[in-house]
Amino acid sequence: MTSKLRPAGILAFTVGLTAISTSAQTTSPREHMDLARSLLEQLVEINTTNTERGNNTLAAQAMADVLLEAGFPEEDVHVLVPEDSPTKGNLVARYRGRDSGEEPILLLAHIDVVEALPEDWSPDLNPFEFIERDGYYYGRGVTDDKDEAAIYTANFIRMRQEGFVPDRDIIMALTADEEGGPRNGVAYLLEEHRELVDAAFALNEGGGGMEQNGRKISNNVQAAEKKFLSFFFTGTNPGGHSSLPVRKNAIYDLAGALLAVQNFDFPIMFNEVTEAFFSRSADLVGGEMGEAMRRIVSNPADAQAARVLSSETGYSSRLRTTCVATLLEGGHAQNALPQLAQANVNCRIFPSHDPSDVHAKLQELATPFDVTVEPRGSATESPASPLTPEVLGPIERITEQMWPGVEVLPVMSTGATDGLYLRREGIPVYGVSGLFGDMDDVRVLMVKMSGSVSRIFSRDRNFFTASSKH
C-alpha cells in the first residue's frame, strides 16, 4: 500500500490563522509550506521503526535542533530518553503564553513508524526516501504520523517568528513506540515527566477530513476510541493416532467456538460522540443508510436499521464491541489427533463496555464446545472525551471559515492511538488535523493499515495553525 499526502494539504494545515489572528505576519504561506515540507522530508528519511535499524532519538533530536536554532530557549526544549532504551527518545517542547492561569494545550504526534521493507514497495519508491510526485508526498510516515509532527514543529517556529503570544502555554510532544515496542513514549512521559506534559486537553492524530472526487465532505474530530484486548481460545484433547479418529477433536471444538463468536453480535451502544457522529452523518450520507442512522439514534433496538448499517463495516464497528479471530494454531503432526488447538480473538471494546463482561460473554459462547477463554493482558481504559464548546467551538468556526458548508463530525476511532494513555489519566484528547484524504484512499488505508506504501495529499495544511491559536 502507498502512504501518500498531497503537498497543498500541508499548506492549508499550517498557514491557517494568520488571516484570523491579530498578530503580525512575518512569514509568507509559501515560506511556511516549504519549512513544513522540509521537516517532513527530514523525518521520513530517519528510520524510526521498532527494529535494530530504527532510532526515534535521532528524529526527536533533529526536531529539537530545529527549534533551538529558531530561538527557543533550552529550558523549553527537552529530548527525554528512557535509560533502558537509548533509541526511544521523545521530544517535549513548550511555547510560552501569557500567564493567564489557564492550563496548557498539548499537541501530540508519534514519530515512530511501522516497519517497511523496500522490496514490498513499488520498485521506484523507497520507504525511507521522501518523494513528491503527481501532487502527492510518498514515504513511510507521511500519513502516520510524521506529517503532524512536521506541521506542529513548523507552526511553533512560525508563531514565534510572528510574535504570537497565546493565552496559555502550548506543549508539543513527539513520541516513540505508538506503533508497538517496549517503550511507549506517552506512557513514559506520564510516568516519569508528568509535569512537562500535563494539560487541559490534547490534540492528537485520529481526526482529519474526508473528500470525494475533490469535494470536501466532513472534517472529523476524534473524541473517543475503542479499547484493545485479545483473548486466547484454547481447546484440549488427549489426542491419539489419526488412523483411529474420534468425534471429540480439539480443532473441531475450537472451530465451533470461533463460529459462535462469528455469529454473535454484541449489543448496540452509544455515547455522546457516536450519537453525534450518526446524527450529523445522516444528512451527509442520505438515502437508506442515512435514514438508518437517524432511526438507530432514536431507537437503538431498531433491528432493521442495524441490519442496514451492518452492511458497511465502518458504521457497524462504531455501534458495538467487536471480536474477531486473528491467529490460529493447532496439532503437532500430520498423523496425530490434536491435543491442543488455540486461536487469538482480538476485541475492540466500546469505551463504556466493561472488558470483564466481554470476557464472560466469550466464555459463555465457548463453553458448549469445551473451549476455555483467557484474556491476554488487560485493556487500557479510555473514556470518551467530552464534546465541550471550548474545543468544538473553535474547530467549527475555523472549519466554516476555511471550508464553508463542511460538517464537523465527532468520531470514535475503531483502532487505538496514544490518546488512550492521556484519557486514562484524565486528560481529554481530540484527534484534529485539517488534512483531507480521499475516501477511496482512506478505505484502502483502513484495509491495509500497515501496508507497503504511504502517501498523502500535499494540500490543506492551514487548519492546525488556526486551531492551535484559538
CSV table of C-alpha atoms in Angstrom, one decimal:
chain,number,residue,atom,x,y,z
A,1,MET,CA,0.0,0.0,0.0
A,2,THR,CA,1.2,3.5,-0.7
A,3,SER,CA,1.3,6.1,2.1
A,4,LYS,CA,0.9,9.4,0.4
A,5,LEU,CA,-0.1,13.0,1.2
A,6,ARG,CA,-0.9,16.0,-1.1
A,7,PRO,CA,1.5,18.9,-0.6
A,8,ALA,CA,-1.2,21.5,-0.6
A,9,GLY,CA,-2.6,19.8,2.5
A,10,ILE,CA,0.4,20.9,4.5
A,11,LEU,CA,-0.2,24.5,3.2
A,12,ALA,CA,-3.8,24.6,4.4
A,13,PHE,CA,-2.9,22.9,7.7
A,14,THR,CA,0.0,25.3,8.5
A,15,VAL,CA,-0.8,28.7,7.1
A,16,GLY,CA,-4.2,29.0,8.9
A,17,LEU,CA,-4.9,31.6,11.4
A,18,THR,CA,-2.8,34.4,10.0
A,19,ALA,CA,-5.9,35.9,8.4
A,20,ILE,CA,-7.8,35.3,11.7
A,21,SER,CA,-5.1,36.3,14.2
A,22,THR,CA,-4.3,39.8,15.2
A,23,SER,CA,-0.6,39.1,15.3
A,24,ALA,CA,1.7,40.5,12.6
A,25,GLN,CA,2.5,38.1,9.8
A,26,THR,CA,6.3,37.9,9.1
A,27,THR,CA,6.4,34.7,7.1
A,28,SER,CA,4.6,34.0,3.8
A,29,PRO,CA,2.4,31.0,3.3
A,30,ARG,CA,5.0,29.7,0.8
A,31,GLU,CA,7.8,30.0,3.3
A,32,HIS,CA,5.9,28.2,5.9
A,33,MET,CA,4.8,25.5,3.5
A,34,ASP,CA,8.5,25.0,2.4
A,35,LEU,CA,9.5,24.7,6.1
A,36,ALA,CA,6.9,22.1,6.9
A,37,ARG,CA,7.8,20.1,3.8
A,38,SER,CA,11.5,20.2,4.7
A,39,LEU,CA,10.8,19.0,8.2
A,40,LEU,CA,8.6,16.2,6.9
A,41,GLU,CA,11.3,15.1,4.5
A,42,GLN,CA,13.9,15.1,7.3
A,43,LEU,CA,11.6,13.0,9.5
A,44,VAL,CA,10.7,10.5,6.8
A,45,GLU,CA,14.3,9.9,6.0
A,46,ILE,CA,15.2,9.0,9.6
A,47,ASN,CA,14.3,5.3,10.2
A,48,THR,CA,12.2,5.2,13.3
A,49,THR,CA,10.9,1.6,13.1
A,50,ASN,CA,11.0,-0.6,16.2
A,51,THR,CA,14.0,-2.5,14.8
A,52,GLU,CA,17.7,-2.6,15.2
A,53,ARG,CA,17.9,0.0,12.4
A,54,GLY,CA,15.3,2.3,13.9
A,55,ASN,CA,16.2,5.3,16.1
A,56,ASN,CA,13.5,7.5,17.5
A,57,THR,CA,16.0,9.5,19.4
A,58,LEU,CA,17.7,10.8,16.2
A,59,ALA,CA,14.3,12.1,15.0
A,60,ALA,CA,13.5,13.8,18.3
A,61,GLN,CA,16.9,15.4,18.4
A,62,ALA,CA,16.6,16.6,14.8
A,63,MET,CA,13.3,18.5,15.6
A,64,ALA,CA,14.8,19.8,18.9
A,65,ASP,CA,17.8,21.2,17.0
A,66,VAL,CA,15.4,23.0,14.6
A,67,LEU,CA,13.6,24.6,17.5
A,68,LEU,CA,16.7,25.7,19.2
A,69,GLU,CA,18.1,27.2,16.0
A,70,ALA,CA,14.8,29.1,15.7
A,71,GLY,CA,15.4,30.7,19.1
A,72,PHE,CA,13.5,28.6,21.5
A,73,PRO,CA,15.3,28.6,24.9
A,74,GLU,CA,17.0,25.4,26.0
A,75,GLU,CA,14.9,25.1,29.2
A,76,ASP,CA,11.8,24.8,26.9
A,77,VAL,CA,13.1,22.0,24.6
A,78,HIS,CA,13.7,18.6,26.1
A,79,VAL,CA,14.8,15.3,24.5
A,80,LEU,CA,13.8,12.7,27.0
A,81,VAL,CA,15.3,9.2,26.6
A,82,PRO,CA,14.5,6.2,28.8
A,83,GLU,CA,17.7,5.0,30.5
A,84,ASP,CA,17.0,1.4,29.4
A,85,SER,CA,16.0,2.3,25.8
A,86,PRO,CA,18.6,4.8,24.2
A,87,THR,CA,16.9,4.7,20.8
A,88,LYS,CA,13.4,5.5,22.2
A,89,GLY,CA,13.8,9.2,22.7
A,90,ASN,CA,10.9,11.7,22.9
A,91,LEU,CA,10.8,15.5,22.3
A,92,VAL,CA,8.8,17.8,24.6
A,93,ALA,CA,8.8,21.5,23.7
A,94,ARG,CA,6.9,24.4,25.3
A,95,TYR,CA,5.7,27.5,23.6
A,96,ARG,CA,5.2,30.1,26.4
A,97,GLY,CA,1.9,32.0,26.6
A,98,ARG,CA,0.6,34.7,28.8
A,99,ASP,CA,0.4,33.9,32.5
A,100,SER,CA,-3.3,33.6,32.4
A,101,GLY,CA,-3.7,30.7,34.8
A,102,GLU,CA,-5.1,28.6,32.0
A,103,GLU,CA,-3.8,25.0,31.8
A,104,PRO,CA,-1.7,24.3,28.7
A,105,ILE,CA,-2.8,22.6,25.4
A,106,LEU,CA,-0.8,19.5,24.5
A,107,LEU,CA,-0.1,18.7,20.8
A,108,LEU,CA,0.8,15.1,20.4
A,109,ALA,CA,2.3,13.2,17.5
A,110,HIS,CA,4.2,10.0,17.4
A,111,ILE,CA,7.3,9.8,15.2
A,112,ASP,CA,7.9,6.1,15.1
A,113,VAL,CA,6.6,4.1,12.1
A,114,VAL,CA,5.6,0.6,11.2
A,115,GLU,CA,8.4,-1.5,9.7
A,116,ALA,CA,8.7,-1.1,6.0
A,117,LEU,CA,10.7,-3.4,3.7
A,118,PRO,CA,11.9,-1.8,0.4
A,119,GLU,CA,11.1,-5.0,-1.5
A,120,ASP,CA,7.5,-4.7,-0.5
A,121,TRP,CA,7.2,-1.2,-2.1
A,122,SER,CA,6.9,-0.2,-5.7
A,123,PRO,CA,10.3,-0.6,-7.5
A,124,ASP,CA,10.7,3.2,-7.9
A,125,LEU,CA,9.9,4.0,-4.3
A,126,ASN,CA,11.9,3.6,-1.1
A,127,PRO,CA,10.0,3.8,2.2
A,128,PHE,CA,12.7,6.0,3.8
A,129,GLU,CA,13.2,8.3,0.9
A,130,PHE,CA,10.8,11.3,0.7
A,131,ILE,CA,9.4,11.8,-2.8
A,132,GLU,CA,6.9,14.3,-4.2
A,133,ARG,CA,5.1,13.1,-7.3
A,134,ASP,CA,1.9,13.9,-9.1
A,135,GLY,CA,0.5,16.0,-6.3
A,136,TYR,CA,1.4,13.5,-3.5
A,137,TYR,CA,4.1,13.0,-1.0
A,138,TYR,CA,5.4,9.4,-0.6
A,139,GLY,CA,7.3,7.8,2.2
A,140,ARG,CA,6.8,5.8,5.4
A,141,GLY,CA,5.2,8.1,8.0
A,142,VAL,CA,3.7,10.8,5.7
A,143,THR,CA,0.3,9.7,6.9
A,144,ASP,CA,1.0,8.2,10.3
A,145,ASP,CA,2.2,10.4,11.9
A,146,LYS,CA,5.3,12.3,10.8
A,147,ASP,CA,3.1,14.7,8.8
A,148,GLU,CA,1.6,16.1,12.0
A,149,ALA,CA,4.9,16.2,13.8
A,150,ALA,CA,6.4,18.3,11.0
A,151,ILE,CA,3.3,20.6,11.0
A,152,TYR,CA,3.5,21.1,14.8
A,153,THR,CA,7.2,21.9,14.6
A,154,ALA,CA,6.7,24.3,11.7
A,155,ASN,CA,3.9,26.0,13.5
A,156,PHE,CA,5.9,26.5,16.6
A,157,ILE,CA,8.5,28.2,14.5
A,158,ARG,CA,6.0,30.3,12.6
A,159,MET,CA,4.2,31.5,15.6
A,160,ARG,CA,7.5,32.5,17.2
A,161,GLN,CA,8.5,34.4,14.1
A,162,GLU,CA,5.2,36.2,14.1
A,163,GLY,CA,5.4,37.2,17.8
A,164,PHE,CA,2.2,35.4,18.6
A,165,VAL,CA,1.5,35.1,22.3
A,166,PRO,CA,-1.2,32.6,23.2
A,167,ASP,CA,-3.4,32.9,26.2
A,168,ARG,CA,-1.8,29.7,27.7
A,169,ASP,CA,1.2,27.6,27.1
A,170,ILE,CA,1.2,25.2,24.2
A,171,ILE,CA,3.2,21.9,24.6
A,172,MET,CA,4.4,19.7,21.8
A,173,ALA,CA,5.3,16.1,22.4
A,174,LEU,CA,6.8,13.9,19.6
A,175,THR,CA,6.9,10.4,20.9
A,176,ALA,CA,8.2,6.8,20.4
A,177,ASP,CA,6.6,3.4,20.1
A,178,GLU,CA,3.0,4.2,19.3
A,179,GLU,CA,3.1,1.6,16.7
A,180,GLY,CA,4.3,-1.0,19.1
A,181,GLY,CA,7.5,-1.6,21.0
A,182,PRO,CA,8.8,-1.8,24.6
A,183,ARG,CA,8.9,1.9,25.4
A,184,ASN,CA,5.7,3.8,24.5
A,185,GLY,CA,6.6,7.4,24.7
A,186,VAL,CA,3.3,8.8,26.1
A,187,ALA,CA,3.2,6.2,28.9
A,188,TYR,CA,6.9,7.0,29.7
A,189,LEU,CA,6.3,10.8,29.8
A,190,LEU,CA,3.3,10.4,32.0
A,191,GLU,CA,5.2,8.1,34.4
A,192,GLU,CA,8.5,10.0,34.5
A,193,HIS,CA,7.8,13.6,33.4
A,194,ARG,CA,4.2,14.3,34.0
A,195,GLU,CA,4.8,17.9,34.9
A,196,LEU,CA,6.1,18.5,31.3
A,197,VAL,CA,3.1,17.2,29.5
A,198,ASP,CA,0.2,17.9,31.9
A,199,ALA,CA,-2.5,19.8,30.1
A,200,ALA,CA,-6.2,20.9,30.0
A,201,PHE,CA,-6.6,18.8,26.9
A,202,ALA,CA,-4.6,17.4,24.0
A,203,LEU,CA,-4.8,17.5,20.2
A,204,ASN,CA,-3.7,14.3,18.5
A,205,GLU,CA,-4.0,12.2,15.4
A,206,GLY,CA,-7.1,10.2,14.7
A,207,GLY,CA,-9.1,13.0,13.0
A,208,GLY,CA,-9.0,14.5,9.6
A,209,GLY,CA,-11.2,15.4,6.7
A,210,MET,CA,-13.0,13.3,4.1
A,211,GLU,CA,-13.4,14.3,0.5
A,212,GLN,CA,-14.7,12.5,-2.6
A,213,ASN,CA,-13.9,13.5,-6.2
A,214,GLY,CA,-12.3,16.7,-5.0
A,215,ARG,CA,-15.3,17.8,-2.9
A,216,LYS,CA,-14.7,18.2,0.9
A,217,ILE,CA,-17.4,16.3,2.8
A,218,SER,CA,-16.5,16.5,6.5
A,219,ASN,CA,-13.9,17.5,9.0
A,220,ASN,CA,-13.7,14.7,11.5
A,221,VAL,CA,-12.7,15.2,15.2
A,222,GLN,CA,-11.8,12.0,17.1
A,223,ALA,CA,-13.1,12.2,20.6
A,224,ALA,CA,-13.2,8.6,21.6
A,225,GLU,CA,-11.6,5.3,20.7
A,226,LYS,CA,-12.2,1.6,21.4
A,227,LYS,CA,-10.2,-0.4,23.9
A,228,PHE,CA,-7.9,-3.2,22.7
A,229,LEU,CA,-7.9,-6.6,24.2
A,230,SER,CA,-7.2,-10.1,22.8
A,231,PHE,CA,-8.3,-13.4,24.2
A,232,PHE,CA,-6.8,-16.9,23.9
A,233,PHE,CA,-9.4,-19.6,22.9
A,234,THR,CA,-8.0,-23.0,23.8
A,235,GLY,CA,-9.3,-26.5,23.1
A,236,THR,CA,-7.6,-29.5,24.5
A,237,ASN,CA,-7.9,-33.3,24.0
A,238,PRO,CA,-6.0,-36.5,25.0
A,239,GLY,CA,-5.1,-37.0,21.3
A,240,GLY,CA,-4.3,-40.2,19.6
A,241,HIS,CA,-3.5,-41.6,16.1
A,242,SER,CA,-5.2,-40.2,13.1
A,243,SER,CA,-6.0,-43.7,11.9
A,244,LEU,CA,-8.4,-44.0,14.8
A,245,PRO,CA,-10.4,-40.8,14.7
A,246,VAL,CA,-13.0,-39.8,17.3
A,247,ARG,CA,-15.6,-37.1,17.1
A,248,LYS,CA,-14.2,-35.2,20.0
A,249,ASN,CA,-11.4,-33.2,18.5
A,250,ALA,CA,-9.6,-30.1,19.8
A,251,ILE,CA,-9.6,-28.5,16.4
A,252,TYR,CA,-13.3,-29.1,15.8
A,253,ASP,CA,-14.1,-27.8,19.3
A,254,LEU,CA,-12.1,-24.7,18.7
A,255,ALA,CA,-13.8,-24.2,15.3
A,256,GLY,CA,-17.2,-24.5,16.9
A,257,ALA,CA,-16.4,-21.8,19.5
A,258,LEU,CA,-15.0,-19.5,16.8
A,259,LEU,CA,-18.1,-19.9,14.7
A,260,ALA,CA,-20.2,-19.0,17.7
A,261,VAL,CA,-18.2,-15.8,18.0
A,262,GLN,CA,-18.6,-15.1,14.3
A,263,ASN,CA,-22.4,-15.4,14.6
A,264,PHE,CA,-22.8,-13.3,17.7
A,265,ASP,CA,-23.3,-9.5,17.8
A,266,PHE,CA,-22.7,-7.6,21.0
A,267,PRO,CA,-25.5,-5.1,21.9
A,268,ILE,CA,-25.6,-1.7,20.3
A,269,MET,CA,-24.2,1.1,22.5
A,270,PHE,CA,-24.0,4.8,22.2
A,271,ASN,CA,-22.0,7.6,23.9
A,272,GLU,CA,-22.0,11.4,23.2
A,273,VAL,CA,-19.5,11.0,20.4
A,274,THR,CA,-21.1,8.2,18.4
A,275,GLU,CA,-24.6,9.7,18.8
A,276,ALA,CA,-23.3,13.0,17.4
A,277,PHE,CA,-21.5,11.1,14.6
A,278,PHE,CA,-24.5,9.2,13.4
A,279,SER,CA,-26.9,12.2,13.9
A,280,ARG,CA,-24.7,14.5,11.8
A,281,SER,CA,-23.7,11.9,9.2
A,282,ALA,CA,-27.4,11.1,8.4
A,283,ASP,CA,-27.9,14.1,6.1
A,284,LEU,CA,-24.4,13.8,4.6
A,285,VAL,CA,-24.9,10.1,3.7
A,286,GLY,CA,-28.5,10.3,2.7
A,287,GLY,CA,-30.6,7.5,1.2
A,288,GLU,CA,-31.4,4.3,3.0
A,289,MET,CA,-28.1,4.4,5.0
A,290,GLY,CA,-28.8,7.9,6.2
A,291,GLU,CA,-32.3,7.0,7.3
A,292,ALA,CA,-30.9,4.0,9.2
A,293,MET,CA,-28.6,6.4,11.0
A,294,ARG,CA,-31.5,8.6,12.1
A,295,ARG,CA,-33.5,5.6,13.2
A,296,ILE,CA,-30.8,3.8,15.2
A,297,VAL,CA,-30.0,7.0,17.2
A,298,SER,CA,-33.7,7.4,18.1
A,299,ASN,CA,-34.1,3.7,18.8
A,300,PRO,CA,-31.0,1.5,19.3
A,301,ALA,CA,-33.3,-1.6,19.3
A,302,ASP,CA,-34.3,-0.9,15.6
A,303,ALA,CA,-33.2,-4.3,14.1
A,304,GLN,CA,-33.8,-3.2,10.5
A,305,ALA,CA,-31.7,-0.1,10.9
A,306,ALA,CA,-29.0,-2.1,12.5
A,307,ARG,CA,-29.0,-4.6,9.5
A,308,VAL,CA,-28.6,-1.7,7.1
A,309,LEU,CA,-25.7,-0.2,9.0
A,310,SER,CA,-24.1,-3.6,9.4
A,311,SER,CA,-23.6,-3.8,5.7
A,312,GLU,CA,-20.9,-1.1,6.0
A,313,THR,CA,-18.2,-2.1,8.4
A,314,GLY,CA,-17.1,1.5,9.0
A,315,TYR,CA,-20.5,2.1,10.6
A,316,SER,CA,-21.3,-1.2,12.2
A,317,SER,CA,-17.9,-1.2,14.1
A,318,ARG,CA,-18.9,2.1,15.7
A,319,LEU,CA,-22.1,0.7,17.1
A,320,ARG,CA,-20.8,-2.0,19.3
A,321,THR,CA,-17.9,-4.0,20.7
A,322,THR,CA,-16.5,-6.3,18.0
A,323,CYS,CA,-14.4,-9.5,18.3
A,324,VAL,CA,-12.7,-11.4,15.5
A,325,ALA,CA,-10.3,-14.4,15.2
A,326,THR,CA,-6.9,-13.2,14.0
A,327,LEU,CA,-4.4,-16.1,14.7
A,328,LEU,CA,-4.8,-19.9,14.7
A,329,GLU,CA,-2.6,-22.9,15.5
A,330,GLY,CA,-3.3,-26.5,16.4
A,331,GLY,CA,-1.9,-30.0,16.3
A,332,HIS,CA,1.7,-31.2,16.2
A,333,ALA,CA,1.9,-33.9,13.5
A,334,GLN,CA,0.0,-34.9,10.3
A,335,ASN,CA,-0.8,-38.3,11.6
A,336,ALA,CA,-1.8,-37.4,15.2
A,337,LEU,CA,-5.0,-36.2,16.7
A,338,PRO,CA,-4.5,-32.8,18.1
A,339,GLN,CA,-4.0,-32.4,21.8
A,340,LEU,CA,-4.1,-28.6,21.6
A,341,ALA,CA,-5.8,-26.0,19.3
A,342,GLN,CA,-5.6,-22.4,20.0
A,343,ALA,CA,-6.8,-19.1,18.5
A,344,ASN,CA,-6.3,-15.4,19.2
A,345,VAL,CA,-9.5,-13.4,19.2
A,346,ASN,CA,-9.0,-9.7,19.1
A,347,CYS,CA,-11.7,-7.4,20.5
A,348,ARG,CA,-12.2,-3.7,20.1
A,349,ILE,CA,-14.3,-2.8,23.1
A,350,PHE,CA,-16.7,0.1,23.2
A,351,PRO,CA,-15.4,2.7,25.7
A,352,SER,CA,-18.2,2.1,28.3
A,353,HIS,CA,-18.2,-1.7,27.9
A,354,ASP,CA,-16.7,-3.5,30.8
A,355,PRO,CA,-14.0,-5.9,29.5
A,356,SER,CA,-14.9,-8.4,32.1
A,357,ASP,CA,-18.4,-8.6,30.6
A,358,VAL,CA,-16.9,-9.2,27.2
A,359,HIS,CA,-14.8,-12.0,28.7
A,360,ALA,CA,-17.8,-13.5,30.3
A,361,LYS,CA,-19.8,-13.5,27.1
A,362,LEU,CA,-17.0,-15.0,25.1
A,363,GLN,CA,-16.6,-17.8,27.6
A,364,GLU,CA,-20.4,-18.4,27.5
A,365,LEU,CA,-20.2,-18.8,23.7
A,366,ALA,CA,-17.2,-21.2,24.0
A,367,THR,CA,-18.3,-23.3,26.9
A,368,PRO,CA,-20.6,-25.6,24.9
A,369,PHE,CA,-17.5,-26.6,22.9
A,370,ASP,CA,-15.3,-27.2,26.0
A,371,VAL,CA,-13.1,-24.3,25.0
A,372,THR,CA,-11.6,-22.0,27.6
A,373,VAL,CA,-11.2,-18.3,27.1
A,374,GLU,CA,-8.5,-16.2,28.8
A,375,PRO,CA,-7.6,-12.5,28.3
A,376,ARG,CA,-4.1,-11.7,27.0
A,377,GLY,CA,-3.2,-8.9,29.4
A,378,SER,CA,-5.7,-6.2,30.2
A,379,ALA,CA,-7.5,-3.4,28.3
A,380,THR,CA,-6.4,0.2,28.9
A,381,GLU,CA,-9.4,2.2,29.9
A,382,SER,CA,-10.0,5.2,27.6
A,383,PRO,CA,-13.2,7.1,28.4
A,384,ALA,CA,-14.7,9.3,25.7
A,385,SER,CA,-13.6,12.9,25.8
A,386,PRO,CA,-16.5,15.4,26.3
A,387,LEU,CA,-17.6,17.5,23.3
A,388,THR,CA,-17.2,20.8,25.0
A,389,PRO,CA,-17.7,24.2,23.3
A,390,GLU,CA,-14.2,25.1,24.4
A,391,VAL,CA,-12.9,22.6,21.9
A,392,LEU,CA,-15.6,22.1,19.3
A,393,GLY,CA,-16.5,25.8,19.0
A,394,PRO,CA,-13.1,26.9,17.5
A,395,ILE,CA,-12.9,23.9,15.3
A,396,GLU,CA,-16.4,24.5,13.9
A,397,ARG,CA,-15.7,28.3,13.4
A,398,ILE,CA,-12.4,27.7,11.7
A,399,THR,CA,-13.8,24.9,9.5
A,400,GLU,CA,-16.6,27.1,8.3
A,401,GLN,CA,-14.2,30.0,7.6
A,402,MET,CA,-11.8,27.8,5.6
A,403,TRP,CA,-14.3,25.3,4.0
A,404,PRO,CA,-17.8,26.8,4.1
A,405,GLY,CA,-20.5,24.2,4.4
A,406,VAL,CA,-18.2,21.4,5.6
A,407,GLU,CA,-19.7,19.5,8.5
A,408,VAL,CA,-17.6,18.9,11.7
A,409,LEU,CA,-18.1,15.2,12.7
A,410,PRO,CA,-17.2,13.9,16.1
A,411,VAL,CA,-15.9,10.3,15.6
A,412,MET,CA,-14.9,7.3,17.7
A,413,SER,CA,-11.9,5.5,16.3
A,414,THR,CA,-12.2,1.8,15.9
A,415,GLY,CA,-8.5,1.5,16.3
A,416,ALA,CA,-6.2,2.8,19.1
A,417,THR,CA,-4.0,5.8,19.4
A,418,ASP,CA,-1.7,7.1,22.2
A,419,GLY,CA,-4.6,9.2,23.3
A,420,LEU,CA,-5.8,6.3,25.4
A,421,TYR,CA,-3.0,6.9,27.9
A,422,LEU,CA,-3.9,10.5,28.3
A,423,ARG,CA,-7.6,9.9,28.6
A,424,ARG,CA,-6.9,7.2,31.3
A,425,GLU,CA,-5.1,9.9,33.3
A,426,GLY,CA,-8.0,12.4,33.0
A,427,ILE,CA,-6.6,14.5,30.0
A,428,PRO,CA,-9.3,14.7,27.3
A,429,VAL,CA,-7.9,14.1,23.8
A,430,TYR,CA,-9.2,15.2,20.4
A,431,GLY,CA,-8.0,14.0,17.1
A,432,VAL,CA,-7.7,17.0,14.9
A,433,SER,CA,-5.7,17.6,11.7
A,434,GLY,CA,-7.4,19.6,9.0
A,435,LEU,CA,-5.7,17.3,6.5
A,436,PHE,CA,-8.2,15.9,4.0
A,437,GLY,CA,-8.0,12.4,2.4
A,438,ASP,CA,-9.9,11.0,-0.5
A,439,MET,CA,-12.4,8.5,0.8
A,440,ASP,CA,-11.2,5.8,-1.6
A,441,ASP,CA,-7.6,6.2,-0.4
A,442,VAL,CA,-8.8,6.0,3.2
A,443,ARG,CA,-10.8,2.8,2.6
A,444,VAL,CA,-7.6,1.3,1.2
A,445,LEU,CA,-5.6,2.6,4.1
A,446,MET,CA,-8.0,1.0,6.6
A,447,VAL,CA,-7.8,-2.3,4.8
A,448,LYS,CA,-4.0,-2.2,4.6
A,449,MET,CA,-3.2,-0.2,7.6
A,450,SER,CA,0.4,-1.4,7.9
A,451,GLY,CA,0.9,-2.0,4.3
A,452,SER,CA,3.7,-1.3,1.9
A,453,VAL,CA,3.5,2.3,0.7
A,454,SER,CA,2.5,5.6,2.3
A,455,ARG,CA,1.2,8.6,0.5
A,456,ILE,CA,-0.9,11.7,1.5
A,457,PHE,CA,-2.3,14.8,-0.1
A,458,SER,CA,0.1,17.7,-0.2
A,459,ARG,CA,-2.6,20.4,0.4
A,460,ASP,CA,-5.0,21.6,3.1
A,461,ARG,CA,-2.4,22.4,5.9
A,462,ASN,CA,-3.8,25.7,7.1
A,463,PHE,CA,-6.2,24.4,9.7
A,464,PHE,CA,-3.8,23.5,12.5
A,465,THR,CA,-2.3,26.9,12.9
A,466,ALA,CA,-5.8,28.3,13.3
A,467,SER,CA,-6.9,25.6,15.8
A,468,SER,CA,-3.8,25.9,18.0
A,469,LYS,CA,-4.0,29.6,18.2
A,470,HIS,CA,-7.6,29.5,19.4
